[in-house]
């Protein structure tokens, strides 16, 4: 999303079209839509109208596991929710669908998969940064234990 395009009415139009179809979107679409709208909101300094409702619908799809994002998609979604001030939604998504070794695989295959960044590193980074900023020791300890279990098991 380029700065000059973040004010385009195309975002409102897209939300209007996507909202009734939120439950039918695939994992790649879900993560990309959430990331794009969070980026547009950051550049606009406010949410695109309808973003909250679409985010709620897409989060529901992920929490009830109708949509399982791959590891990079999870990192994008967690970052996006954090970016728009919905850290508790990012945390809930992590705890309910990704913690305790339930990390999804890369959505990539072949050569690309072998050279893809593990999305866990990205979502742990976002979650740790925010829990440290908030001074939430309980969540920090939980994350450190999860990382130790993931990376040193």
mmCIF file of N, CA, C and O in Angstrom, residues 2-82:
data_model
loop_
_atom_site.group_PDB
_atom_site.id
_atom_site.type_symbol
_atom_site.label_atom_id
_atom_site.label_comp_id
_atom_site.label_asym_id
_atom_site.label_seq_id
_atom_site.Cartn_x
_atom_site.Cartn_y
_atom_site.Cartn_z
ATOM 1 N N UNK A 2 0.770 2.032 -1.014
ATOM 2 C CA UNK A 2 1.540 3.269 -1.080
ATOM 3 C C UNK A 2 0.772 4.372 -0.371
ATOM 4 O O UNK A 2 -0.455 4.393 -0.360
ATOM 5 N N UNK A 3 1.520 5.313 0.192
ATOM 6 C CA UNK A 3 0.903 6.371 0.983
ATOM 7 C C UNK A 3 -0.167 7.126 0.212
ATOM 8 O O UNK A 3 -1.244 7.399 0.732
ATOM 9 N N UNK A 4 0.098 7.471 -1.025
ATOM 10 C CA UNK A 4 -0.879 8.258 -1.770
ATOM 11 C C UNK A 4 -2.124 7.451 -2.126
ATOM 12 O O UNK A 4 -3.166 8.012 -2.415
ATOM 13 N N UNK A 5 -2.028 6.122 -2.090
ATOM 14 C CA UNK A 5 -3.169 5.288 -2.409
ATOM 15 C C UNK A 5 -3.955 4.856 -1.179
ATOM 16 O O UNK A 5 -5.043 4.310 -1.298
ATOM 17 N N UNK A 6 -3.427 5.106 0.004
ATOM 18 C CA UNK A 6 -4.108 4.644 1.210
ATOM 19 C C UNK A 6 -5.438 5.353 1.434
ATOM 20 O O UNK A 6 -6.296 4.845 2.140
ATOM 21 N N UNK A 7 -5.624 6.525 0.829
ATOM 22 C CA UNK A 7 -6.897 7.246 0.964
ATOM 23 C C UNK A 7 -7.885 6.910 -0.147
ATOM 24 O O UNK A 7 -8.963 7.494 -0.207
ATOM 25 N N UNK A 8 -7.542 5.990 -1.005
ATOM 26 C CA UNK A 8 -8.399 5.615 -2.125
ATOM 27 C C UNK A 8 -9.705 4.994 -1.625
ATOM 28 O O UNK A 8 -9.707 4.229 -0.651
ATOM 29 N N UNK A 9 -10.807 5.270 -2.291
ATOM 30 C CA UNK A 9 -12.087 4.649 -1.910
ATOM 31 C C UNK A 9 -12.136 3.144 -2.208
ATOM 32 O O UNK A 9 -13.063 2.463 -1.792
ATOM 33 N N UNK A 10 -11.128 2.631 -2.875
ATOM 34 C CA UNK A 10 -11.129 1.200 -3.199
ATOM 35 C C UNK A 10 -11.139 0.331 -1.944
ATOM 36 O O UNK A 10 -11.699 -0.761 -1.944
ATOM 37 N N UNK A 11 -10.550 0.827 -0.854
ATOM 38 C CA UNK A 11 -10.530 0.043 0.378
ATOM 39 C C UNK A 11 -11.940 -0.109 0.947
ATOM 40 O O UNK A 11 -12.334 -1.199 1.355
ATOM 41 N N UNK A 12 -12.699 0.984 0.978
ATOM 42 C CA UNK A 12 -14.082 0.908 1.464
ATOM 43 C C UNK A 12 -14.919 0.002 0.564
ATOM 44 O O UNK A 12 -15.731 -0.791 1.052
ATOM 45 N N UNK A 13 -14.700 0.105 -0.734
ATOM 46 C CA UNK A 13 -15.443 -0.729 -1.680
ATOM 47 C C UNK A 13 -15.093 -2.203 -1.491
ATOM 48 O O UNK A 13 -15.976 -3.069 -1.534
ATOM 49 N N UNK A 14 -13.823 -2.483 -1.284
ATOM 50 C CA UNK A 14 -13.395 -3.872 -1.077
ATOM 51 C C UNK A 14 -14.012 -4.442 0.201
ATOM 52 O O UNK A 14 -14.491 -5.581 0.210
ATOM 53 N N UNK A 15 -14.003 -3.659 1.262
ATOM 54 C CA UNK A 15 -14.595 -4.125 2.521
ATOM 55 C C UNK A 15 -16.072 -4.425 2.329
ATOM 56 O O UNK A 15 -16.582 -5.444 2.797
ATOM 57 N N UNK A 16 -16.756 -3.543 1.623
ATOM 58 C CA UNK A 16 -18.185 -3.735 1.360
ATOM 59 C C UNK A 16 -18.441 -5.047 0.613
ATOM 60 O O UNK A 16 -19.404 -5.764 0.905
ATOM 61 N N UNK A 17 -17.564 -5.367 -0.337
ATOM 62 C CA UNK A 17 -17.718 -6.605 -1.099
ATOM 63 C C UNK A 17 -17.292 -7.838 -0.299
ATOM 64 O O UNK A 17 -17.880 -8.916 -0.441
ATOM 65 N N UNK A 18 -16.267 -7.692 0.527
ATOM 66 C CA UNK A 18 -15.707 -8.838 1.239
ATOM 67 C C UNK A 18 -16.476 -9.221 2.498
ATOM 68 O O UNK A 18 -16.499 -10.396 2.875
ATOM 69 N N UNK A 19 -17.065 -8.262 3.162
ATOM 70 C CA UNK A 19 -17.718 -8.543 4.437
ATOM 71 C C UNK A 19 -18.741 -9.678 4.358
ATOM 72 O O UNK A 19 -18.674 -10.608 5.172
ATOM 73 N N UNK A 20 -19.632 -9.691 3.380
ATOM 74 C CA UNK A 20 -20.577 -10.812 3.331
ATOM 75 C C UNK A 20 -19.928 -12.145 2.940
ATOM 76 O O UNK A 20 -20.514 -13.206 3.151
ATOM 77 N N UNK A 21 -18.722 -12.101 2.390
ATOM 78 C CA UNK A 21 -18.044 -13.317 1.938
ATOM 79 C C UNK A 21 -16.901 -13.724 2.867
ATOM 80 O O UNK A 21 -16.124 -14.616 2.536
ATOM 81 N N UNK A 22 -16.783 -13.082 4.015
ATOM 82 C CA UNK A 22 -15.649 -13.311 4.909
ATOM 83 C C UNK A 22 -15.465 -14.786 5.255
ATOM 84 O O UNK A 22 -14.341 -15.283 5.294
ATOM 85 N N UNK A 23 -16.534 -15.497 5.474
ATOM 86 C CA UNK A 23 -16.422 -16.901 5.886
ATOM 87 C C UNK A 23 -16.012 -17.828 4.749
ATOM 88 O O UNK A 23 -15.713 -18.998 4.972
ATOM 89 N N UNK A 24 -15.948 -17.320 3.520
ATOM 90 C CA UNK A 24 -15.582 -18.170 2.383
ATOM 91 C C UNK A 24 -14.151 -17.927 1.896
ATOM 92 O O UNK A 24 -13.700 -18.589 0.962
ATOM 93 N N UNK A 25 -13.441 -16.998 2.518
ATOM 94 C CA UNK A 25 -12.097 -16.654 2.058
ATOM 95 C C UNK A 25 -11.077 -17.702 2.482
ATOM 96 O O UNK A 25 -11.191 -18.302 3.553
ATOM 97 N N UNK A 26 -10.049 -17.901 1.664
ATOM 98 C CA UNK A 26 -8.984 -18.842 2.009
ATOM 99 C C UNK A 26 -7.939 -18.152 2.890
ATOM 100 O O UNK A 26 -7.968 -16.950 3.089
ATOM 101 N N UNK A 27 -7.021 -18.957 3.410
ATOM 102 C CA UNK A 27 -6.045 -18.442 4.374
ATOM 103 C C UNK A 27 -5.151 -17.357 3.796
ATOM 104 O O UNK A 27 -4.827 -16.393 4.473
ATOM 105 N N UNK A 28 -4.763 -17.477 2.547
ATOM 106 C CA UNK A 28 -3.907 -16.460 1.931
ATOM 107 C C UNK A 28 -4.657 -15.135 1.812
ATOM 108 O O UNK A 28 -4.107 -14.078 2.107
ATOM 109 N N UNK A 29 -5.904 -15.195 1.402
ATOM 110 C CA UNK A 29 -6.715 -13.986 1.276
ATOM 111 C C UNK A 29 -6.917 -13.327 2.634
ATOM 112 O O UNK A 29 -6.808 -12.107 2.768
ATOM 113 N N UNK A 30 -7.212 -14.126 3.651
ATOM 114 C CA UNK A 30 -7.445 -13.585 4.996
ATOM 115 C C UNK A 30 -6.219 -12.828 5.491
ATOM 116 O O UNK A 30 -6.309 -11.672 5.917
ATOM 117 N N UNK A 31 -5.054 -13.449 5.432
ATOM 118 C CA UNK A 31 -3.852 -12.787 5.952
ATOM 119 C C UNK A 31 -3.498 -11.556 5.134
ATOM 120 O O UNK A 31 -3.121 -10.517 5.685
ATOM 121 N N UNK A 32 -3.642 -11.625 3.823
ATOM 122 C CA UNK A 32 -3.316 -10.473 2.975
ATOM 123 C C UNK A 32 -4.277 -9.310 3.207
ATOM 124 O O UNK A 32 -3.853 -8.150 3.290
ATOM 125 N N UNK A 33 -5.556 -9.592 3.312
ATOM 126 C CA UNK A 33 -6.553 -8.534 3.525
ATOM 127 C C UNK A 33 -6.308 -7.835 4.857
ATOM 128 O O UNK A 33 -6.321 -6.604 4.937
ATOM 129 N N UNK A 34 -6.083 -8.611 5.898
ATOM 130 C CA UNK A 34 -5.849 -8.017 7.215
ATOM 131 C C UNK A 34 -4.590 -7.161 7.189
ATOM 132 O O UNK A 34 -4.575 -6.038 7.698
ATOM 133 N N UNK A 35 -3.527 -7.653 6.571
ATOM 134 C CA UNK A 35 -2.266 -6.897 6.501
ATOM 135 C C UNK A 35 -2.445 -5.602 5.707
ATOM 136 O O UNK A 35 -1.980 -4.534 6.128
ATOM 137 N N UNK A 36 -3.095 -5.669 4.556
ATOM 138 C CA UNK A 36 -3.287 -4.481 3.721
ATOM 139 C C UNK A 36 -4.115 -3.427 4.458
ATOM 140 O O UNK A 36 -3.779 -2.240 4.453
ATOM 141 N N UNK A 37 -5.195 -3.839 5.101
ATOM 142 C CA UNK A 37 -6.036 -2.869 5.800
ATOM 143 C C UNK A 37 -5.333 -2.266 7.013
ATOM 144 O O UNK A 37 -5.524 -1.085 7.321
ATOM 145 N N UNK A 38 -4.501 -3.045 7.691
ATOM 146 C CA UNK A 38 -3.728 -2.494 8.811
ATOM 147 C C UNK A 38 -2.703 -1.486 8.304
ATOM 148 O O UNK A 38 -2.488 -0.437 8.923
ATOM 149 N N UNK A 39 -2.081 -1.780 7.180
ATOM 150 C CA UNK A 39 -1.109 -0.856 6.590
ATOM 151 C C UNK A 39 -1.793 0.432 6.142
ATOM 152 O O UNK A 39 -1.293 1.531 6.395
ATOM 153 N N UNK A 40 -2.944 0.304 5.506
ATOM 154 C CA UNK A 40 -3.698 1.488 5.085
ATOM 155 C C UNK A 40 -4.114 2.318 6.298
ATOM 156 O O UNK A 40 -4.010 3.554 6.279
ATOM 157 N N UNK A 41 -4.556 1.663 7.355
ATOM 158 C CA UNK A 41 -4.952 2.378 8.575
ATOM 159 C C UNK A 41 -3.775 3.141 9.168
ATOM 160 O O UNK A 41 -3.914 4.286 9.617
ATOM 161 N N UNK A 42 -2.608 2.506 9.168
ATOM 162 C CA UNK A 42 -1.415 3.171 9.702
ATOM 163 C C UNK A 42 -1.081 4.422 8.887
ATOM 164 O O UNK A 42 -0.766 5.470 9.445
ATOM 165 N N UNK A 43 -1.183 4.318 7.585
ATOM 166 C CA UNK A 43 -0.856 5.461 6.730
ATOM 167 C C UNK A 43 -1.922 6.548 6.791
ATOM 168 O O UNK A 43 -1.613 7.721 6.651
ATOM 169 N N UNK A 44 -3.154 6.175 7.010
ATOM 170 C CA UNK A 44 -4.253 7.143 7.120
ATOM 171 C C UNK A 44 -4.346 7.754 8.515
ATOM 172 O O UNK A 44 -5.056 8.720 8.722
ATOM 173 N N UNK A 45 -3.761 7.102 9.488
ATOM 174 C CA UNK A 45 -3.911 7.446 10.909
ATOM 175 C C UNK A 45 -5.318 7.161 11.424
ATOM 176 O O UNK A 45 -5.744 7.734 12.425
ATOM 177 N N UNK A 46 -6.048 6.312 10.738
ATOM 178 C CA UNK A 46 -7.364 5.863 11.203
ATOM 179 C C UNK A 46 -7.762 4.634 10.389
ATOM 180 O O UNK A 46 -7.282 4.432 9.279
ATOM 181 N N UNK A 47 -8.654 3.847 10.976
ATOM 182 C CA UNK A 47 -9.121 2.654 10.269
ATOM 183 C C UNK A 47 -9.962 3.037 9.060
ATOM 184 O O UNK A 47 -10.698 4.023 9.092
ATOM 185 N N UNK A 48 -9.839 2.254 8.019
ATOM 186 C CA UNK A 48 -10.728 2.386 6.867
ATOM 187 C C UNK A 48 -12.129 2.017 7.375
ATOM 188 O O UNK A 48 -12.272 1.028 8.092
ATOM 189 N N UNK A 49 -13.164 2.791 7.028
ATOM 190 C CA UNK A 49 -14.513 2.437 7.490
ATOM 191 C C UNK A 49 -14.869 0.991 7.123
ATOM 192 O O UNK A 49 -14.656 0.551 6.003
ATOM 193 N N UNK A 50 -15.378 0.271 8.108
ATOM 194 C CA UNK A 50 -15.754 -1.126 7.906
ATOM 195 C C UNK A 50 -14.668 -2.121 8.301
ATOM 196 O O UNK A 50 -14.920 -3.318 8.378
ATOM 197 N N UNK A 51 -13.453 -1.625 8.570
ATOM 198 C CA UNK A 51 -12.339 -2.524 8.920
ATOM 199 C C UNK A 51 -12.639 -3.317 10.181
ATOM 200 O O UNK A 51 -12.396 -4.529 10.229
ATOM 201 N N UNK A 52 -13.157 -2.657 11.201
ATOM 202 C CA UNK A 52 -13.410 -3.346 12.471
ATOM 203 C C UNK A 52 -14.344 -4.542 12.264
ATOM 204 O O UNK A 52 -14.085 -5.642 12.758
ATOM 205 N N UNK A 53 -15.407 -4.342 11.504
ATOM 206 C CA UNK A 53 -16.364 -5.418 11.277
ATOM 207 C C UNK A 53 -15.736 -6.558 10.466
ATOM 208 O O UNK A 53 -15.951 -7.733 10.769
ATOM 209 N N UNK A 54 -14.960 -6.207 9.440
ATOM 210 C CA UNK A 54 -14.313 -7.248 8.639
ATOM 211 C C UNK A 54 -13.270 -7.986 9.463
ATOM 212 O O UNK A 54 -13.196 -9.216 9.418
ATOM 213 N N UNK A 55 -12.477 -7.263 10.253
ATOM 214 C CA UNK A 55 -11.495 -7.921 11.118
ATOM 215 C C UNK A 55 -12.189 -8.868 12.093
ATOM 216 O O UNK A 55 -11.709 -9.977 12.330
ATOM 217 N N UNK A 56 -13.307 -8.435 12.673
ATOM 218 C CA UNK A 56 -14.041 -9.301 13.606
ATOM 219 C C UNK A 56 -14.492 -10.587 12.909
ATOM 220 O O UNK A 56 -14.342 -11.680 13.461
ATOM 221 N N UNK A 57 -15.030 -10.455 11.705
ATOM 222 C CA UNK A 57 -15.505 -11.628 10.969
ATOM 223 C C UNK A 57 -14.351 -12.567 10.619
ATOM 224 O O UNK A 57 -14.464 -13.794 10.747
ATOM 225 N N UNK A 58 -13.223 -12.002 10.171
ATOM 226 C CA UNK A 58 -12.073 -12.831 9.807
ATOM 227 C C UNK A 58 -11.438 -13.473 11.037
ATOM 228 O O UNK A 58 -11.021 -14.636 10.994
ATOM 229 N N UNK A 59 -11.385 -12.740 12.142
ATOM 230 C CA UNK A 59 -10.857 -13.309 13.381
ATOM 231 C C UNK A 59 -11.717 -14.478 13.837
ATOM 232 O O UNK A 59 -11.194 -15.520 14.241
ATOM 233 N N UNK A 60 -13.034 -14.333 13.750
ATOM 234 C CA UNK A 60 -13.928 -15.442 14.116
ATOM 235 C C UNK A 60 -13.630 -16.688 13.273
ATOM 236 O O UNK A 60 -13.606 -17.798 13.797
ATOM 237 N N UNK A 61 -13.389 -16.489 11.980
ATOM 238 C CA UNK A 61 -13.064 -17.618 11.095
ATOM 239 C C UNK A 61 -11.769 -18.308 11.515
ATOM 240 O O UNK A 61 -11.656 -19.537 11.431
ATOM 241 N N UNK A 62 -10.798 -17.518 11.964
ATOM 242 C CA UNK A 62 -9.525 -18.108 12.393
ATOM 243 C C UNK A 62 -9.653 -18.773 13.759
ATOM 244 O O UNK A 62 -9.083 -19.838 13.988
ATOM 245 N N UNK A 63 -10.400 -18.154 14.670
ATOM 246 C CA UNK A 63 -10.531 -18.721 16.014
ATOM 247 C C UNK A 63 -11.327 -20.014 16.029
ATOM 248 O O UNK A 63 -11.049 -20.901 16.837
ATOM 249 N N UNK A 64 -12.317 -20.134 15.147
ATOM 250 C CA UNK A 64 -13.051 -21.401 15.124
ATOM 251 C C UNK A 64 -12.471 -22.386 14.101
ATOM 252 O O UNK A 64 -13.076 -23.398 13.784
ATOM 253 N N UNK A 65 -11.277 -22.042 13.593
ATOM 254 C CA UNK A 65 -10.473 -22.903 12.727
ATOM 255 C C UNK A 65 -11.100 -23.212 11.369
ATOM 256 O O UNK A 65 -10.727 -24.178 10.714
ATOM 257 N N UNK A 66 -12.038 -22.374 10.928
ATOM 258 C CA UNK A 66 -12.510 -22.506 9.546
ATOM 259 C C UNK A 66 -11.413 -22.072 8.590
ATOM 260 O O UNK A 66 -11.355 -22.517 7.457
ATOM 261 N N UNK A 67 -10.544 -21.185 9.063
ATOM 262 C CA UNK A 67 -9.384 -20.732 8.290
ATOM 263 C C UNK A 67 -8.153 -20.959 9.149
ATOM 264 O O UNK A 67 -8.090 -20.495 10.284
ATOM 265 N N UNK A 68 -7.190 -21.714 8.615
ATOM 266 C CA UNK A 68 -5.905 -21.937 9.298
ATOM 267 C C UNK A 68 -4.817 -21.275 8.470
ATOM 268 O O UNK A 68 -4.447 -21.786 7.423
ATOM 269 N N UNK A 69 -4.325 -20.141 8.921
ATOM 270 C CA UNK A 69 -3.269 -19.451 8.183
ATOM 271 C C UNK A 69 -1.948 -20.205 8.341
ATOM 272 O O UNK A 69 -1.721 -20.859 9.356
ATOM 273 N N UNK A 70 -1.085 -20.127 7.304
ATOM 274 C CA UNK A 70 0.230 -20.740 7.419
ATOM 275 C C UNK A 70 1.092 -19.878 8.346
ATOM 276 O O UNK A 70 0.640 -18.848 8.848
ATOM 277 N N UNK A 71 2.325 -20.283 8.595
ATOM 278 C CA UNK A 71 3.147 -19.578 9.591
ATOM 279 C C UNK A 71 3.420 -18.132 9.199
ATOM 280 O O UNK A 71 3.399 -17.240 10.041
ATOM 281 N N UNK A 72 3.646 -17.872 7.923
ATOM 282 C CA UNK A 72 3.862 -16.493 7.493
ATOM 283 C C UNK A 72 2.571 -15.688 7.577
ATOM 284 O O UNK A 72 2.575 -14.518 7.956
ATOM 285 N N UNK A 73 1.454 -16.319 7.242
ATOM 286 C CA UNK A 73 0.160 -15.657 7.365
ATOM 287 C C UNK A 73 -0.159 -15.322 8.811
ATOM 288 O O UNK A 73 -0.684 -14.246 9.115
ATOM 289 N N UNK A 74 0.160 -16.237 9.719
ATOM 290 C CA UNK A 74 -0.054 -15.980 11.144
ATOM 291 C C UNK A 74 0.771 -14.782 11.601
ATOM 292 O O UNK A 74 0.290 -13.932 12.349
ATOM 293 N N UNK A 75 2.013 -14.714 11.135
ATOM 294 C CA UNK A 75 2.870 -13.576 11.498
ATOM 295 C C UNK A 75 2.284 -12.268 10.976
ATOM 296 O O UNK A 75 2.279 -11.255 11.677
ATOM 297 N N UNK A 76 1.765 -12.283 9.749
ATOM 298 C CA UNK A 76 1.156 -11.082 9.168
ATOM 299 C C UNK A 76 -0.074 -10.654 9.958
ATOM 300 O O UNK A 76 -0.254 -9.466 10.250
ATOM 301 N N UNK A 77 -0.912 -11.610 10.311
ATOM 302 C CA UNK A 77 -2.147 -11.302 11.025
ATOM 303 C C UNK A 77 -1.843 -10.777 12.428
ATOM 304 O O UNK A 77 -2.426 -9.781 12.868
ATOM 305 N N UNK A 78 -0.940 -11.428 13.128
ATOM 306 C CA UNK A 78 -0.594 -10.980 14.482
ATOM 307 C C UNK A 78 -0.004 -9.579 14.440
ATOM 308 O O UNK A 78 -0.370 -8.711 15.231
ATOM 309 N N UNK A 79 0.899 -9.338 13.496
ATOM 310 C CA UNK A 79 1.466 -7.991 13.360
ATOM 311 C C UNK A 79 0.372 -6.978 13.053
ATOM 312 O O UNK A 79 0.335 -5.885 13.633
ATOM 313 N N UNK A 80 -0.535 -7.305 12.132
ATOM 314 C CA UNK A 80 -1.586 -6.369 11.712
ATOM 315 C C UNK A 80 -2.523 -6.032 12.870
ATOM 316 O O UNK A 80 -2.865 -4.859 13.067
ATOM 317 N N UNK A 81 -2.949 -7.036 13.615
ATOM 318 C CA UNK A 81 -3.819 -6.753 14.760
ATOM 319 C C UNK A 81 -3.094 -5.866 15.771
ATOM 320 O O UNK A 81 -3.679 -4.930 16.316
ATOM 321 N N UNK A 82 -1.824 -6.157 16.019
ATOM 322 C CA UNK A 82 -1.044 -5.308 16.921
ATOM 323 C C UNK A 82 -0.980 -3.882 16.380
ATOM 324 O O UNK A 82 -1.174 -2.925 17.110
#
